[in-house]
Amino acid sequence: MTARRDGARPRDGSGLRSLAGQVLALEALIALLLIVAAVVVTFQQARGDVLRDARTRSLAVAEAFAKAPGVDAALTSPDPTAALQERAEQTRVATGVDFVAVLGRDGVRYTDAEPELIGERATGDLSRAVVDGESFTETFRGSPTDAVRAVVPVVADDGRIVGMVTSGIEVQSISEAVQGRLVVLLAAGGGALLLAVGGAALVSRRLRRQTHGLGPAEMTRMKEHHEAVLHAVREGVLIVGEDRRLLLANDEARRLLGLPADAERRPVGELGLDPRTVELLESGRTATDEVHRAGDRLLAVSVRPTAPDGSGAGSVMTMRDTTELAALSGRAAVARGRLQLLYEAGVRIGTTLEVVRTAEELAEVAVPRFADFATVELLEPVLRGEEPPQDATLAEMRRTALSGVREEQPLQRVGEVIRFHVPSTPMATALAEGHAVVQAELAAAEGWRAQDPEGAAGALAYGMHSLLTVPLLARDVTLGMANFWRADTAEPFGEEDLEFAEELAARAAVAIDNARRFTREHAMAVTLQRSLLPRVLPDQNAVEVAYRYLPAKAGVGGDWFDVIPLPGARVALVVGDVVGHGLHAAATMGRLRTAVHNFSTLDVPPDEILGHLDELTGRIDEEGEPAPGGDGGRGRGQETITGATCLYAIYDSASGVCTVASAGHPGPAVVDAEGRVEFPPLAPGLPLGLGLGDVPFESTELRLAEGSKLVLFTDGLLEDQGRDVGTGLRLLRRTLERPARSPEQICADVLATLLSPAPRDDIALLVARTRRLPADRIAEWEVARDPAAVSPVRNAAAAKLAEWGLDEAVFAVELILSELVTNAVRYGADPVRVRLLFDRTLVCEVSDGSSTSPHLRHAAETDEGGRGLYLVARFAERWGTRYGRRGKTIWAELRVGPNGGDGGPEVAGPGPAPTAPLDLDALEKLAW
């Protein structure tokens, strides 16, 4: 064997790493497995034979003994053991079994090979012999020892089973018999193994000489290396012998040098190579990355001798095409730059939900790394947030964004209308075909020049020489287009730029479409909310009101407020909050606000108002639930409104009492005239629509001095990024503690302190400064339950009206009081009270302790009564019934003339005066 050229230690071929060693080990292992399998199978067969023989012998012995004469008689004798024990032992010894036992029907041993077991019950299931009369064998595991036993019933002459005979061989005896055979099997297996290993060793020795001790992995690796050098390696390889003939050329060398198919064994000078290359190969010197020409290619060539010392050996030449590597490197750099630009576009485009800003971001991303100038044109409906038309090929567009490497440029300005009336322009072609179009030489674009000759001439004179235009498509609908221009960059746009431009435009189009949809929904939500929120607060004298409403940065939401005048110089102050933003929240707010207005007409306490509102909310949620068996989803417009909160307060300017109830809403702040701030504790209640109607709402009464400020707000005022409710309440308290400020000033100061630049939630703020109805504008009388007491009350009321300067209303008030007081006296309960309130209107109230509700009806011509409430409704502007904790109050409201309440409208009396004076005493007899 020759010495290895790499200087490594020669292999001796021994060991499992060589192919011969592995073949030897494999053959030995196969032989061992076969022999072991044969031994195991033979052993199992022998063991099976022994077990079958044991069963046969045990059954034969048991049957012979059971059928032996006198056995049945002995079993029925007084002492079966004395009669059968010796006989059973003789049988056991004679037959060679391990035990013969006679058992009674109950399994008690009468005889046994071990006398101490006589009298004990045998274990195991013996019912097959005793009940069924069946003889059987089994492998028994239990006490006293494991054994193969047979059980045979003993049948008397009359057919009765009088006992059983068991006979068997212990498992230990069977194992000893099998072990005797196992020794022979192992000896035979060992001999066979020695023969197999010897034969494998002879085969391995011959194989080791043929493979030189190499292992399979080394031989496979040598083959792979050879194939890789010839076919897979993308570097040319030439091997030249010491006689300067070509010994080997791989596929890449043949391609680079253009070698013929029969190049092997030919001198290198006859291969048609460049003279410099031939000289290098024939010289035998070494070289590293020398540049040689091969046709139109530039090759980097390296040469090394095949022998380490360089004596008496050939050489190896490797070569690579530097021309293609340079081009590939340039393309890779461009691709990396494009990928980086696409990544930046994904981050920078669409940072806001504004259509114009998104278009500007697209233009800014493309300049200067892809284009020198970039313009974005969008359809007019897209700018307004509307759906774009399906066919945009001939539509006008408005330039929305423009970005360039210089401020001065010849392109049309932002805001101008762009028209494409020439179909052959690159822009019109891109819109018609729905993909990017490149115009490498703008000077050759006849359609583009014909569309705007003056503008085209100016652009060409400026240096614009190349254009790439791409439509902005989202959901297969055109939103606009983007144009990329080159002026300073000498290289024009090419076909390889189309894919990148379309990818960039596709990402921008999605962001623009999202912004368009947000613009549309935001405009719809703003319009809806503006139509639902109070535009002008109603006129009333109970409180002086200022308010603020600010939507969240993400759009409008569900916060609302309301000021609702109530009869009796009272006013309702409402603040609510619906979770969420957008159209659904705004629509939900409108539904709740309408419901609050409707329930306010019931004129019930705040806790009952919230109870009605909660019940209505629950019914609305139930209507939005999917039908059984449906798809489980909610249809459009079926969203639930669970999650709304509401604070409802009623302020009575006559008494100065404010009654407040909350449905999961933050309580109000109360600021007295000296600037002291208090957050009165309220029963918080649960949000509306949770389906917990069995948990009632609770009202809290607050007695407010005149000039106190009641501050109602939503939680968006307190909570914000980095600020919790507690911090917000502390800031609000410090802001409200400044005295002597109007509600408008308080609203401005509160927002200046607590409002963040970008609020996350809507903010509703309502500040009401309380007023008191002057005591001289209130008149009250207790009325005895006597019809004769009606006239004095009527006269006293007329005198009070004359004192107030309301002589024109005396007749109507006397008529109304006559009807209301008369019916309270007749049908009501004590106490009966009359109260006149002179505010913006004149309010007549008659209270009694009964809860019976009157109702308006039209009496027939023959009816003697039933016209009382009709007359009240005829002469009063409004009338109604208000229920208290005990009893009711019927009120009637009349408009007064220019000398009425503060700021009251100049309205005449309720109707034309009758032509003849009525008999008021007679009217008292009318009833409803």
Coordinates of C-alpha atoms in Angstrom, one line a residue, residues 139-412:
T139 CA -52.7 -23.7 34.9
F140 CA -53.3 -23.0 38.5
R141 CA -51.5 -20.1 40.3
G142 CA -52.1 -20.0 44.0
S143 CA -51.6 -21.9 47.3
P144 CA -49.8 -24.1 48.0
T145 CA -47.8 -23.9 44.7
D146 CA -48.3 -23.0 41.0
A147 CA -49.1 -26.1 39.0
V148 CA -50.8 -27.6 36.0
R149 CA -53.7 -29.5 37.4
A150 CA -56.7 -31.5 36.2
V151 CA -60.0 -31.6 38.0
V152 CA -62.3 -34.6 37.5
P153 CA -65.7 -35.1 39.2
V154 CA -66.5 -38.3 41.0
V155 CA -69.9 -39.6 40.0
A156 CA -71.8 -42.1 42.1
D157 CA -73.9 -44.9 40.6
D158 CA -77.0 -42.9 40.9
G159 CA -75.5 -40.0 38.9
R160 CA -74.7 -37.7 41.8
I161 CA -71.4 -35.9 42.0
V162 CA -70.1 -36.8 45.4
G163 CA -66.6 -35.2 45.1
M164 CA -63.6 -34.4 42.9
V165 CA -60.2 -35.7 42.2
T166 CA -57.4 -33.2 41.3
S167 CA -54.0 -34.3 39.9
G168 CA -51.2 -32.1 38.6
I169 CA -47.6 -31.3 38.1
E170 CA -46.0 -28.3 39.7
V171 CA -44.7 -25.5 37.5
Q172 CA -41.3 -25.9 39.1
S173 CA -41.1 -29.5 37.8
I174 CA -42.0 -28.4 34.3
S175 CA -39.3 -25.7 34.4
E176 CA -36.6 -28.2 35.4
A177 CA -37.6 -30.4 32.6
V178 CA -37.4 -27.6 30.1
Q179 CA -34.0 -26.4 31.4
G180 CA -32.5 -29.7 30.6
R181 CA -33.3 -29.2 27.0
L182 CA -32.1 -25.6 27.1
V183 CA -28.6 -26.6 27.7
V184 CA -28.5 -28.7 24.6
L185 CA -30.1 -25.8 22.6
L186 CA -27.5 -23.3 23.8
A187 CA -24.6 -25.5 23.0
A188 CA -25.9 -26.0 19.5
G189 CA -26.5 -22.2 19.1
G190 CA -23.0 -21.4 20.3
G191 CA -21.5 -23.7 17.7
A192 CA -23.6 -22.2 15.0
L193 CA -22.5 -18.7 16.0
L194 CA -18.8 -19.6 15.9
L195 CA -19.2 -21.0 12.4
A196 CA -21.0 -17.8 11.3
V197 CA -18.5 -15.4 12.8
G198 CA -15.6 -17.3 11.2
G199 CA -17.2 -17.1 7.8
A200 CA -17.9 -13.4 8.2
A201 CA -14.3 -12.8 9.2
L202 CA -13.0 -14.4 6.0
V203 CA -15.4 -12.2 3.9
S204 CA -14.4 -9.1 5.9
R205 CA -10.7 -9.7 5.4
R206 CA -11.1 -9.9 1.6
L207 CA -13.3 -6.8 1.6
R208 CA -10.7 -4.8 3.7
R209 CA -8.0 -5.5 1.1
Q210 CA -10.3 -4.2 -1.7
T211 CA -11.4 -1.0 0.1
H212 CA -8.0 -0.1 1.7
G213 CA -9.7 0.2 5.1
L214 CA -12.0 3.1 4.2
G215 CA -15.3 3.4 5.9
P216 CA -18.7 3.8 4.1
A217 CA -19.0 7.5 5.0
E218 CA -15.5 8.2 3.6
M219 CA -16.2 6.3 0.4
T220 CA -19.6 8.1 0.0
R221 CA -17.9 11.5 0.7
M222 CA -15.3 10.8 -1.9
K223 CA -18.0 10.0 -4.4
E224 CA -20.0 13.2 -3.5
H225 CA -16.9 15.3 -3.7
H226 CA -16.0 13.9 -7.1
E227 CA -19.6 14.6 -8.4
A228 CA -19.6 18.0 -6.9
V229 CA -16.4 19.0 -8.5
L230 CA -17.6 17.7 -11.9
H231 CA -21.2 19.0 -11.9
A232 CA -22.4 20.9 -8.8
V233 CA -19.6 23.3 -7.9
R234 CA -20.1 26.7 -9.5
E235 CA -16.4 27.3 -9.9
G236 CA -14.3 26.0 -12.8
V237 CA -11.7 23.3 -12.1
L238 CA -8.9 22.1 -14.4
I239 CA -6.5 19.3 -13.5
V240 CA -3.4 19.2 -15.6
G241 CA -0.9 16.3 -15.5
E242 CA 2.9 16.7 -15.3
D243 CA 3.0 16.1 -19.0
R244 CA 0.9 19.3 -19.4
R245 CA -2.1 17.3 -20.7
L246 CA -5.6 18.0 -19.4
L247 CA -6.7 15.2 -17.0
L248 CA -10.0 16.6 -15.8
A249 CA -12.4 19.5 -16.5
N250 CA -15.7 20.0 -14.7
D251 CA -18.9 21.4 -16.2
E252 CA -18.3 25.0 -15.0
A253 CA -14.8 25.0 -16.6
R254 CA -16.1 23.7 -19.9
R255 CA -18.8 26.5 -19.9
L256 CA -16.4 29.3 -19.0
L257 CA -13.6 28.3 -21.3
G258 CA -15.7 26.8 -24.1
L259 CA -13.8 23.4 -24.1
P260 CA -14.7 20.7 -26.6
A261 CA -16.2 17.4 -25.4
D262 CA -13.0 15.5 -26.1
A263 CA -10.7 17.9 -24.3
E264 CA -9.4 15.3 -21.8
R265 CA -5.9 13.9 -22.5
R266 CA -5.1 16.7 -24.9
P267 CA -2.3 19.2 -24.4
V268 CA -3.4 22.5 -22.9
G269 CA -1.9 24.4 -25.9
E270 CA -4.4 22.7 -28.2
L271 CA -7.5 23.7 -26.2
G272 CA -7.9 27.2 -27.7
L273 CA -7.3 29.0 -24.5
D274 CA -6.0 32.5 -24.1
P275 CA -2.2 32.5 -24.5
R276 CA -1.7 34.0 -21.0
T277 CA -3.8 31.1 -19.5
V278 CA -1.8 28.5 -21.5
E279 CA 1.5 30.0 -20.4
L280 CA 0.3 29.9 -16.7
L281 CA -0.7 26.2 -17.0
E282 CA 2.5 25.2 -18.7
S283 CA 4.8 27.1 -16.3
G284 CA 3.7 25.1 -13.3
R285 CA 3.9 28.2 -11.1
T286 CA 1.3 29.1 -8.5
A287 CA -1.1 32.0 -8.9
T288 CA -3.9 33.6 -6.9
D289 CA -6.9 35.5 -8.3
E290 CA -5.1 36.5 -11.6
V291 CA -7.5 38.1 -14.1
H292 CA -7.6 36.3 -17.4
R293 CA -9.9 36.8 -20.4
A294 CA -12.0 34.1 -21.8
G295 CA -14.0 35.5 -24.7
D296 CA -16.1 38.3 -23.3
R297 CA -15.7 37.1 -19.7
L298 CA -13.2 38.1 -17.1
L299 CA -12.1 35.2 -15.0
A300 CA -10.3 35.2 -11.6
V301 CA -7.8 32.3 -11.8
S302 CA -5.9 30.5 -9.1
V303 CA -3.3 27.7 -9.7
R304 CA -1.8 25.3 -7.2
P305 CA 0.4 22.2 -7.7
T306 CA -1.1 18.8 -6.9
A307 CA 1.9 17.7 -4.8
P308 CA 2.8 19.7 -1.7
D309 CA 6.5 20.0 -2.6
G310 CA 5.7 20.8 -6.3
S311 CA 8.0 18.1 -7.7
G312 CA 6.9 15.6 -10.3
A313 CA 3.3 16.6 -10.2
G314 CA 0.7 18.4 -12.2
S315 CA -1.4 21.4 -11.2
V316 CA -5.0 22.4 -10.4
M317 CA -6.5 25.6 -11.8
T318 CA -9.7 27.1 -10.3
M319 CA -11.6 29.9 -11.9
R320 CA -14.7 32.1 -11.3
D321 CA -16.6 34.6 -13.5
T322 CA -16.1 38.0 -11.9
T323 CA -18.3 39.7 -14.5
E324 CA -21.4 37.8 -13.3
L325 CA -20.4 38.1 -9.7
A326 CA -20.1 41.9 -10.0
A327 CA -23.5 42.1 -11.7
L328 CA -25.0 39.8 -9.1
S329 CA -23.6 41.8 -6.3
G330 CA -25.0 44.9 -7.8
R331 CA -28.5 43.3 -8.1
A332 CA -28.3 42.0 -4.6
A333 CA -27.5 45.5 -3.2
V334 CA -30.4 46.9 -5.2
A335 CA -32.7 44.1 -3.9
R336 CA -31.6 44.7 -0.3
G337 CA -32.2 48.4 -0.7
R338 CA -35.7 47.7 -2.1
L339 CA -36.6 45.4 0.7
Q340 CA -35.4 48.0 3.2
L341 CA -37.5 50.6 1.5
L342 CA -40.6 48.3 1.6
Y343 CA -40.0 47.8 5.3
E344 CA -39.8 51.5 5.9
A345 CA -42.9 52.0 3.8
G346 CA -44.8 49.6 5.9
V347 CA -43.7 51.6 9.0
R348 CA -44.1 55.1 7.6
I349 CA -47.2 54.8 5.4
G350 CA -50.5 54.8 7.2
T351 CA -49.4 56.3 10.6
T352 CA -52.6 58.3 10.6
L353 CA -56.1 57.7 9.4
E354 CA -56.0 60.7 7.2
V355 CA -56.3 60.3 3.4
V356 CA -54.2 63.3 2.4
R357 CA -51.4 62.5 5.0
T358 CA -51.2 58.9 3.9
A359 CA -50.8 60.0 0.2
E360 CA -48.0 62.4 1.3
E361 CA -46.3 59.6 3.2
L362 CA -46.2 57.5 0.0
A363 CA -44.6 60.3 -1.9
E364 CA -42.1 61.0 0.9
V365 CA -41.0 57.3 1.1
A366 CA -40.3 57.0 -2.6
V367 CA -38.0 60.1 -2.8
P368 CA -35.0 60.0 -3.2
R369 CA -34.2 56.3 -2.9
F370 CA -36.5 55.2 -5.7
A371 CA -37.5 58.3 -7.7
D372 CA -36.4 61.9 -7.9
F373 CA -40.0 63.1 -7.8
A374 CA -43.2 61.4 -6.8
T375 CA -46.8 62.5 -7.2
V376 CA -50.0 61.0 -5.9
E377 CA -53.4 61.7 -7.5
L378 CA -56.7 60.6 -5.9
L379 CA -60.3 60.5 -7.0
E380 CA -62.5 63.2 -5.5
P381 CA -64.8 60.7 -3.8
V382 CA -61.8 59.1 -2.1
L383 CA -60.8 62.4 -0.7
R384 CA -64.3 62.9 0.7
G385 CA -64.3 59.4 2.2
E386 CA -66.9 58.1 -0.2
E387 CA -66.8 54.9 -2.3
P388 CA -64.8 55.3 -5.5
P389 CA -66.5 54.6 -8.8
Q390 CA -66.0 51.2 -10.4
D391 CA -64.6 52.6 -13.6
A392 CA -62.0 55.2 -13.1
T393 CA -60.2 55.2 -16.5
L394 CA -61.7 58.5 -17.6
A395 CA -62.3 60.1 -14.2
E396 CA -60.6 63.2 -13.1
M397 CA -58.2 63.1 -10.2
R398 CA -56.9 65.7 -7.9
R399 CA -53.2 65.9 -7.1
T400 CA -52.9 65.2 -3.4
A401 CA -49.2 64.8 -2.7
L402 CA -45.9 65.9 -4.4
S403 CA -42.4 65.2 -3.2
G404 CA -39.1 65.8 -4.9
V405 CA -35.4 66.2 -4.4
R406 CA -35.8 70.0 -5.1
E407 CA -38.5 72.4 -4.3
E408 CA -38.6 73.9 -7.8
Q409 CA -40.1 71.5 -10.3
P410 CA -42.2 71.6 -13.5
L411 CA -45.1 69.3 -12.3
Q412 CA -48.6 70.5 -11.5

